[in-house]
Coordinates of C-alpha atoms in Angstrom, one line a residue:
M1288 CA 73.9 94.0 118.8
L1289 CA 74.5 95.5 115.4
P1290 CA 73.8 99.1 114.4
Q1291 CA 70.5 99.8 112.7
A1292 CA 70.9 100.6 109.0
T1293 CA 69.7 104.1 109.4
G1294 CA 71.9 104.9 112.3
W1295 CA 74.9 103.3 110.7
T1296 CA 74.3 105.3 107.5
L1297 CA 74.7 108.4 109.6
L1298 CA 78.2 107.2 110.7
R1299 CA 79.4 107.1 107.1
W1300 CA 81.6 110.1 107.5
T1301 CA 83.1 111.5 104.3
L1302 CA 86.0 113.8 103.9
V1303 CA 86.5 116.3 101.1
L1304 CA 90.2 116.9 101.0
S1305 CA 89.8 120.0 98.8
T1306 CA 88.2 121.9 101.7
F1307 CA 91.5 121.9 103.7
V1308 CA 93.5 125.2 103.7
A1309 CA 97.1 125.3 102.6
A1310 CA 98.5 125.9 106.0
P1311 CA 96.4 124.1 108.6
A1312 CA 96.8 124.6 112.4
S1313 CA 98.6 121.3 112.7
A1314 CA 101.5 122.6 110.6
Q1315 CA 102.3 125.1 113.4
G1316 CA 101.9 122.5 116.1
T1317 CA 99.0 124.2 117.8
D1318 CA 97.2 120.8 118.0
R1319 CA 100.2 119.3 119.8
I1320 CA 100.4 119.0 123.6
W1321 CA 102.7 121.7 125.1
G1322 CA 103.7 122.3 128.7
R1323 CA 106.3 122.9 131.4
V1324 CA 107.6 119.7 132.9
H1325 CA 109.1 120.0 136.4
T1326 CA 111.3 117.3 137.8
T1327 CA 112.0 116.3 141.4
E1328 CA 115.6 117.5 140.8
G1329 CA 114.4 121.0 140.2
E1330 CA 114.8 121.0 136.4
V1331 CA 112.2 122.6 134.2
H1332 CA 111.7 121.6 130.5
S1333 CA 109.2 123.5 128.3
G1334 CA 108.2 122.0 125.0
F1335 CA 106.0 119.7 123.0
I1336 CA 105.0 116.6 125.0
R1337 CA 104.7 113.0 124.0
W1338 CA 103.0 111.2 126.8
D1339 CA 104.4 107.7 127.1
E1340 CA 104.7 107.2 123.4
T1341 CA 100.9 107.0 122.9
A1342 CA 99.6 110.6 123.1
A1343 CA 100.8 113.9 121.6
S1344 CA 97.7 115.9 120.6
W1345 CA 95.2 117.7 122.8
A1346 CA 92.5 115.2 121.4
D1347 CA 94.4 112.2 122.8
I1348 CA 93.4 110.6 126.1
L1349 CA 95.1 110.4 129.4
E1350 CA 94.6 106.8 130.6
A1351 CA 94.2 106.4 134.3
R1352 CA 92.4 104.6 137.2
K1353 CA 90.4 106.2 140.0
E1354 CA 88.9 105.2 143.3
L1355 CA 85.1 105.7 143.7
P1356 CA 83.6 107.6 146.6
E1357 CA 82.1 105.4 149.3
E1358 CA 78.8 107.1 148.9
N1359 CA 78.5 105.6 145.4
Y1360 CA 79.0 102.1 146.9
F1361 CA 76.5 102.7 149.8
A1362 CA 73.8 104.0 147.3
W1363 CA 74.4 100.9 145.1
L1364 CA 74.0 98.6 148.1
E1365 CA 70.7 100.3 149.1
A1366 CA 69.3 100.2 145.6
H1367 CA 70.0 96.5 145.3
D1368 CA 68.8 95.7 148.8
R1369 CA 72.2 94.3 149.9
E1370 CA 73.9 94.5 153.2
R1371 CA 77.4 95.6 153.7
A1372 CA 79.6 92.5 153.4
T1373 CA 81.8 91.7 156.5
R1374 CA 84.5 89.1 157.2
T1375 CA 85.7 87.8 160.6
I1376 CA 88.7 85.7 161.6
E1377 CA 89.9 84.6 165.0
L1378 CA 93.7 84.8 165.7
R1379 CA 95.2 83.8 169.0
G1380 CA 92.0 84.5 170.9
Y1381 CA 91.2 87.8 169.1
R1382 CA 88.3 88.3 166.8
I1383 CA 89.0 90.6 163.9
T1384 CA 86.1 91.9 161.7
W1385 CA 86.2 94.2 158.7
D1386 CA 84.0 95.4 155.9
E1387 CA 84.5 93.9 152.5
V1388 CA 83.4 95.5 149.2
D1389 CA 80.9 93.5 147.2
P1390 CA 82.7 92.0 144.2
D1391 CA 79.9 93.2 141.9
F1392 CA 80.9 96.8 142.7
P1393 CA 84.6 97.4 142.0
M1394 CA 85.8 100.5 144.0
E1395 CA 88.6 101.2 141.4
V1396 CA 87.7 101.8 137.8
L1397 CA 89.2 103.1 134.6
S1398 CA 89.2 106.8 134.1
R1399 CA 89.9 108.7 130.8
V1400 CA 90.2 112.4 130.1
R1401 CA 91.5 114.1 127.0
F1402 CA 94.6 116.2 127.3
G1403 CA 92.9 119.3 126.0
H1404 CA 90.9 119.5 129.2
L1405 CA 94.0 119.5 131.5
D1406 CA 95.4 122.5 133.2
S1407 CA 98.0 120.7 135.3
L1408 CA 99.1 117.3 136.8
V1409 CA 100.9 117.1 140.1
V1410 CA 102.5 113.8 141.2
L1411 CA 101.4 112.9 144.8
D1412 CA 102.5 109.6 146.3
G1413 CA 103.9 106.9 144.1
D1414 CA 101.5 106.2 141.3
H1415 CA 98.8 108.8 142.1
A1416 CA 98.5 112.3 140.8
E1417 CA 96.2 115.3 141.3
V1418 CA 94.9 116.4 137.9
T1419 CA 93.4 119.9 137.7
L1420 CA 91.0 120.5 134.8
R1421 CA 90.8 123.9 133.0
S1422 CA 87.5 124.4 134.8
G1423 CA 89.3 124.3 138.1
R1424 CA 88.0 120.9 139.2
R1425 CA 90.5 118.6 140.7
L1426 CA 90.7 114.8 140.2
R1427 CA 92.8 112.2 142.1
L1428 CA 93.9 109.7 139.5
E1429 CA 96.4 106.9 138.9
P1430 CA 97.8 107.6 135.4
R1431 CA 98.7 104.5 133.5
G1432 CA 101.2 104.2 130.6
G1433 CA 101.9 101.9 127.7
S1434 CA 99.5 101.0 124.9
R1435 CA 97.8 98.6 127.3
G1436 CA 97.8 100.9 130.2
N1437 CA 99.6 98.6 132.6
S1438 CA 102.5 100.7 133.8
S1439 CA 103.4 104.2 135.0
P1440 CA 103.9 106.6 132.1
D1441 CA 107.0 108.4 131.0
V1442 CA 107.0 111.9 129.6
H1443 CA 109.0 112.9 126.5
V1444 CA 109.6 116.6 126.1
E1445 CA 110.8 118.0 122.8
V1446 CA 112.4 121.3 123.7
P1447 CA 112.6 123.6 120.6
R1448 CA 116.1 123.8 119.1
E1449 CA 117.3 121.3 121.7
T1450 CA 117.4 117.6 122.2
E1451 CA 114.4 115.6 123.4
V1452 CA 114.3 115.0 127.2
E1453 CA 112.8 111.9 128.7
V1454 CA 111.4 112.1 132.2
E1455 CA 110.4 108.9 134.0
W1456 CA 107.4 108.9 136.3
D1457 CA 109.4 108.6 139.5
E1458 CA 111.4 111.7 138.4
L1459 CA 108.3 113.8 137.6
E1460 CA 107.0 116.5 140.0
R1461 CA 104.4 118.2 137.9
V1462 CA 103.3 119.3 134.4
V1463 CA 101.7 122.6 133.6
F1464 CA 99.9 122.5 130.3
S1465 CA 99.5 125.5 128.0
T1466 CA 99.1 126.6 124.4
P1467 CA 102.3 126.4 122.3
P1468 CA 103.9 129.7 121.7
P1469 CA 103.4 131.0 118.1
T1470 CA 107.2 130.8 117.4
A1471 CA 107.4 127.1 118.4
Y1472 CA 107.3 124.4 115.7
P1473 CA 107.5 120.6 116.4
A1474 CA 110.1 118.5 114.7
A1475 CA 107.3 116.2 113.5
R1476 CA 103.6 116.6 113.1
R1477 CA 101.0 114.4 114.7
L1478 CA 99.7 111.7 112.3
H1479 CA 96.3 112.6 111.0
G1480 CA 94.0 111.0 108.4
T1481 CA 90.9 109.0 107.5
A1482 CA 90.4 105.4 108.3
E1483 CA 87.9 103.1 106.6
D1484 CA 86.7 99.7 107.8
G1485 CA 85.5 96.7 105.9
N1486 CA 81.9 98.0 105.7
G1487 CA 83.0 101.3 104.1
N1488 CA 82.5 103.4 107.2
R1489 CA 85.0 106.3 107.6
V1490 CA 86.4 108.0 110.6
A1491 CA 88.8 111.0 110.5
G1492 CA 91.1 112.2 113.3
Y1493 CA 94.6 111.9 114.8
L1494 CA 95.9 108.4 114.3
A1495 CA 97.9 105.9 116.3
W1496 CA 99.0 103.0 114.0
D1497 CA 99.4 99.8 115.9
L1498 CA 98.3 101.9 118.9
D1499 CA 101.7 103.6 119.3
E1500 CA 103.0 105.1 116.1
I1501 CA 101.6 108.6 116.4
L1502 CA 104.1 111.1 114.7
E1503 CA 105.2 111.5 111.1
S1504 CA 108.8 110.8 112.3
D1505 CA 107.8 107.3 113.6
V1506 CA 108.8 104.3 111.5
L1507 CA 106.7 101.6 109.8
N1508 CA 108.6 98.2 109.8
G1509 CA 108.1 95.4 107.4
R1510 CA 109.6 93.0 104.9
E1511 CA 108.9 93.2 101.2
T1512 CA 106.6 90.3 100.2
R1513 CA 108.3 89.6 96.9
R1514 CA 111.9 89.9 98.0
P1515 CA 113.8 89.5 101.3
N1516 CA 114.3 93.2 101.9
E1517 CA 113.6 94.7 105.3
R1518 CA 112.1 98.1 105.1
R1519 CA 111.9 101.0 107.6
I1520 CA 109.7 103.8 106.3
R1521 CA 109.0 107.0 108.1
F1522 CA 105.2 107.8 108.1
E1523 CA 105.9 111.2 106.6
E1524 CA 106.8 109.3 103.4
I1525 CA 103.5 107.4 103.3
R1526 CA 100.3 108.4 101.6
S1527 CA 98.1 105.5 102.4
L1528 CA 98.1 102.0 104.0
T1529 CA 95.8 99.2 102.9
R1530 CA 95.4 95.9 104.6
T1531 CA 95.9 92.9 102.2
G1532 CA 95.4 89.2 102.7
R1533 CA 98.7 88.6 104.4
G1534 CA 100.2 92.1 105.0
T1535 CA 99.9 95.7 104.0
R1536 CA 100.1 97.7 100.8
V1537 CA 102.0 100.9 101.2
E1538 CA 101.4 103.8 98.9
L1539 CA 104.4 106.2 99.0
S1540 CA 104.0 110.0 98.8
A1541 CA 106.7 110.2 96.2
G1542 CA 104.9 107.6 94.1
G1543 CA 104.9 103.8 93.8
T1544 CA 103.7 101.1 96.2
L1545 CA 105.2 98.4 98.3
E1546 CA 103.8 95.1 99.6
L1547 CA 105.0 94.5 103.2
D1548 CA 104.5 91.7 105.7
G1549 CA 106.6 89.8 108.3
A1550 CA 106.2 92.3 111.1
N1551 CA 103.5 93.2 113.6
D1552 CA 103.3 96.7 112.1
V1553 CA 102.0 95.4 108.8
A1554 CA 100.5 91.9 109.6
R1555 CA 98.1 90.1 111.9
G1556 CA 100.2 91.0 115.0
N1557 CA 99.1 94.7 114.5
R1558 CA 96.9 95.8 117.5
G1559 CA 94.8 98.1 115.3
L1560 CA 94.3 101.8 114.6
R1561 CA 93.2 104.4 117.2
I1562 CA 91.6 107.5 115.9
A1563 CA 91.2 110.6 118.2
D1564 CA 88.5 112.9 116.8
P1565 CA 88.2 116.2 118.7
R1566 CA 84.5 116.3 118.0
L1567 CA 83.7 112.8 119.3
G1568 CA 86.3 111.0 121.3
V1569 CA 88.3 108.0 120.3
V1570 CA 87.5 105.2 117.9
V1571 CA 89.6 101.9 117.8
M1572 CA 89.5 99.7 114.7
P1573 CA 91.0 96.3 115.3
W1574 CA 93.3 95.0 112.6
E1575 CA 90.7 92.5 111.3
H1576 CA 88.2 95.3 110.7
L1577 CA 90.5 97.9 109.2
K1578 CA 90.5 98.2 105.4
A1579 CA 92.7 101.3 104.7
V1580 CA 93.9 104.6 106.1
R1581 CA 94.8 107.7 104.1
F1582 CA 97.0 110.3 105.7
H1583 CA 96.3 114.0 105.3
E1584 CA 96.3 117.3 107.1
A1585 CA 93.8 118.1 109.8
G1586 CA 91.0 120.6 108.9
D1587 CA 91.7 124.2 109.8
T1588 CA 88.3 124.9 111.5
V1589 CA 85.4 122.9 112.9
G1590 CA 82.6 122.9 110.5
G1591 CA 79.0 123.9 111.2
G1592 CA 78.5 127.4 112.5
G1593 CA 80.1 129.3 115.3
G1594 CA 80.3 129.0 119.1
T1595 CA 80.2 125.6 120.8
N1596 CA 79.9 122.6 118.5
G1597 CA 79.0 119.6 120.6
G1598 CA 81.5 120.6 123.3
I1599 CA 84.3 121.6 121.0
R1600 CA 84.9 125.3 120.3
G1601 CA 87.4 127.1 118.2
T1602 CA 90.0 125.8 115.8
F1603 CA 90.1 122.1 115.0
G1604 CA 92.2 120.1 117.5
E1605 CA 93.6 123.2 119.3
R1606 CA 93.6 123.6 123.1
S1607 CA 91.1 126.4 122.8
G1608 CA 88.5 123.8 121.8
F1609 CA 88.5 122.2 125.3
D1610 CA 87.2 124.0 128.4
G1611 CA 87.8 121.5 131.1
G1612 CA 84.2 120.2 131.1
R1613 CA 81.3 120.4 133.5
L1614 CA 79.4 118.1 135.9
L1615 CA 76.9 115.9 134.2
A1616 CA 73.2 116.8 134.6
G1617 CA 70.0 115.7 133.0
T1618 CA 66.8 113.6 133.4
V1619 CA 66.4 109.9 134.1
V1620 CA 63.1 108.4 132.9
T1621 CA 62.1 105.0 134.5
H1622 CA 60.0 102.3 132.9
E1623 CA 57.3 103.3 135.4
G1624 CA 57.2 106.8 133.9
E1625 CA 59.0 108.6 136.8
E1626 CA 61.3 111.4 135.8
L1627 CA 64.2 112.4 138.0
Q1628 CA 66.2 115.5 137.2
G1629 CA 69.6 116.6 138.7
R1630 CA 73.3 115.9 138.6
L1631 CA 74.1 112.5 137.2
R1632 CA 76.7 109.8 137.7
W1633 CA 76.6 107.2 134.8
D1634 CA 77.4 103.6 135.8
A1635 CA 77.8 105.1 139.3
D1636 CA 81.2 106.6 138.5
E1637 CA 81.2 108.8 135.3
A1638 CA 80.3 112.2 136.7
G1639 CA 81.7 114.8 134.3
S1640 CA 81.3 115.8 130.6
W1641 CA 85.1 115.0 130.3
D1642 CA 84.4 111.4 131.2
I1643 CA 84.2 108.7 128.5
L1644 CA 81.3 106.4 127.5
N1645 CA 82.6 103.0 126.2
G1646 CA 80.8 100.8 123.7
E1647 CA 81.2 98.7 120.6
A1648 CA 79.4 98.4 117.2
E1649 CA 80.3 95.8 114.6
G1650 CA 83.7 95.1 116.2
I1651 CA 84.6 98.9 116.3
E1652 CA 85.3 100.3 119.8
Y1653 CA 84.0 103.7 120.7
E1654 CA 85.2 105.9 123.5
I1655 CA 82.8 108.9 123.4
E1656 CA 83.2 112.0 125.5
F1657 CA 80.0 112.6 127.5
S1658 CA 79.9 116.2 126.3
F1659 CA 78.7 114.8 123.0
V1660 CA 76.1 112.5 124.4
R1661 CA 72.5 113.8 124.5
R1662 CA 70.4 110.6 125.1
I1663 CA 71.0 107.0 126.1
E1664 CA 68.2 104.4 125.8
P1665 CA 69.0 100.9 127.2
G1666 CA 67.9 98.0 124.9
D1667 CA 65.3 95.4 125.9
E1668 CA 68.0 92.8 126.6
D1669 CA 71.4 94.4 126.4
G1670 CA 73.2 97.3 124.7
A1671 CA 71.9 100.8 124.3
T1672 CA 71.0 103.4 121.6
V1673 CA 73.2 106.5 122.0
T1674 CA 72.1 109.8 120.4
L1675 CA 74.9 112.3 119.9
A1676 CA 74.8 116.1 119.9
D1677 CA 75.0 116.2 116.1
G1678 CA 72.0 113.9 115.7
R1679 CA 73.9 110.6 115.0
R1680 CA 72.6 107.5 116.6
L1681 CA 74.8 104.6 117.6
E1682 CA 73.7 101.1 118.6
L1683 CA 76.3 100.2 121.1
A1684 CA 76.9 97.0 123.0
G1685 CA 79.8 95.3 124.8
P1686 CA 81.4 96.9 127.9
R1687 CA 79.8 97.6 131.2
D1688 CA 78.8 101.2 130.3
V1689 CA 76.0 100.0 127.9
S1690 CA 75.1 96.6 129.2
S1691 CA 73.3 94.9 132.0
D1692 CA 76.6 95.0 134.0
N1693 CA 76.1 98.7 134.3
K1694 CA 75.9 99.7 138.0
G1695 CA 73.1 102.1 137.3
V1696 CA 72.6 105.9 137.2
M1697 CA 72.9 108.0 140.3
V1698 CA 70.8 111.1 140.4
A1699 CA 71.3 114.0 142.9
T1700 CA 67.8 114.8 144.2
G1701 CA 66.5 116.7 147.2
E1702 CA 66.7 120.2 148.4
N1703 CA 70.5 120.1 149.0
S1704 CA 71.5 118.9 145.5
G1705 CA 71.9 122.4 144.0
A1706 CA 72.8 124.4 147.1
P1707 CA 76.4 125.9 147.1
G1708 CA 78.5 123.8 149.5
G1709 CA 75.5 121.5 150.2
S1710 CA 75.7 117.7 150.2
P1711 CA 73.7 116.1 147.3
I1712 CA 71.1 113.5 148.2
W1713 CA 71.9 110.6 145.7
R1714 CA 69.4 108.1 144.4
L1715 CA 70.5 105.2 142.3
I1716 CA 68.3 103.9 139.4
P1717 CA 69.3 100.3 138.5
W1718 CA 70.0 99.6 134.8
D1719 CA 66.9 97.4 134.4
D1720 CA 64.6 100.3 135.6
I1721 CA 65.9 102.9 133.1
R1722 CA 63.9 103.8 130.0
E1723 CA 66.1 106.6 128.9
V1724 CA 68.5 109.3 130.2
R1725 CA 68.6 112.7 128.7
F1726 CA 71.7 114.8 129.2
D1727 CA 71.6 118.6 129.5
P1728 CA 73.8 120.3 126.9
G1729 CA 75.2 122.8 129.4
S1730 CA 75.2 120.4 132.3
A1731 CA 75.8 121.6 135.9
A1732 CA 78.2 124.5 136.7
P1733 CA 81.8 123.6 137.3
D1734 CA 83.5 123.8 140.6
S1735 CA 86.9 123.2 142.1
S1736 CA 86.1 120.4 144.6
E1737 CA 88.0 117.1 144.5
G1738 CA 86.6 113.8 143.3
P1739 CA 83.8 113.0 140.9

């Protein structure tokens, strides 16, 4: 499903470079992740954190997996009029019977939360960790590392005026996140700029070239097209990158251009560009849809009035702009006209404003923080129209979140749903029965209980 012309026009974000101040927040490193990293050997390292090579700013995402509560599964079974699946085998005269999860309802799902919302992360057993959000809420997650999220992450700590320390996952005890001290400056700034796709649509934010080059000290590799010279260029030396027929045109900050190919950084092997926008979430442009990217400083402040701006407060990209999120709440309207109001769980698993809505439009992947979502209207066949806090409308399709594979929306109804310490009474509305879902801007009050 392609975006409507009017909605897509609203996505044509423009950037006026002259509005940036001379000394933006990123120059001081306040948009960089900072924390105290405790190891199992009792060592403590305080500094700027690069999480498994792929994240270094508060707007970046912690990739993880999580297990769903059994109550979500039982509500789904009841809504779809299914019985709990069982299996039985006989072994040496004994009959063994056990429950088996319906394959249409996976009990383990992807979970993403932006680093700005994190207060601490404590390693539990093996791959699992307890993540405490700045709101006080605790989540049990299985953090994943690598650009494809298929391994346990490592943590790199840049201690000011000292060498960088790498802490492997099995050496990690806990991480306590905080705002960088005013006297701390990173050795390299987080890459930031504006990306443009083949249709002229622009997205600005913190960049990850080929999904893993994220700092100005990182290196772009390639071979000159017209001569057999291998080149290694630090990103701080690059003004812009433009995809060409067989490679990439590199515009240098000092002047001049280079035509490069012959390496995945600058040719078809490139995995694309990830853009982390503090005011939206994350956008991924695959290589075949990317036209160009121009590097520049982040803006000093979030535009558009004071106070909360779609869930982001304060200075652009700083930790002060993330509050840890709240539980989702709103109204589900069915095709029969019934309206159900209460706490929400989208796709039977996304329960907080820190959670991420996934979708795709014209080959561009969107990972939108729910704090920016105000309305979702499923399409007649598949896909959904998503209205954001700033009025933009996205016609999204693709992943389970906005397709007929969606497990439905759970609504906490009944007298106990809002009582302190009470157990919510959940009702699940199947995807095909949903006309629209309206999300409350403030959502439900935060708490410190575990799980979604």
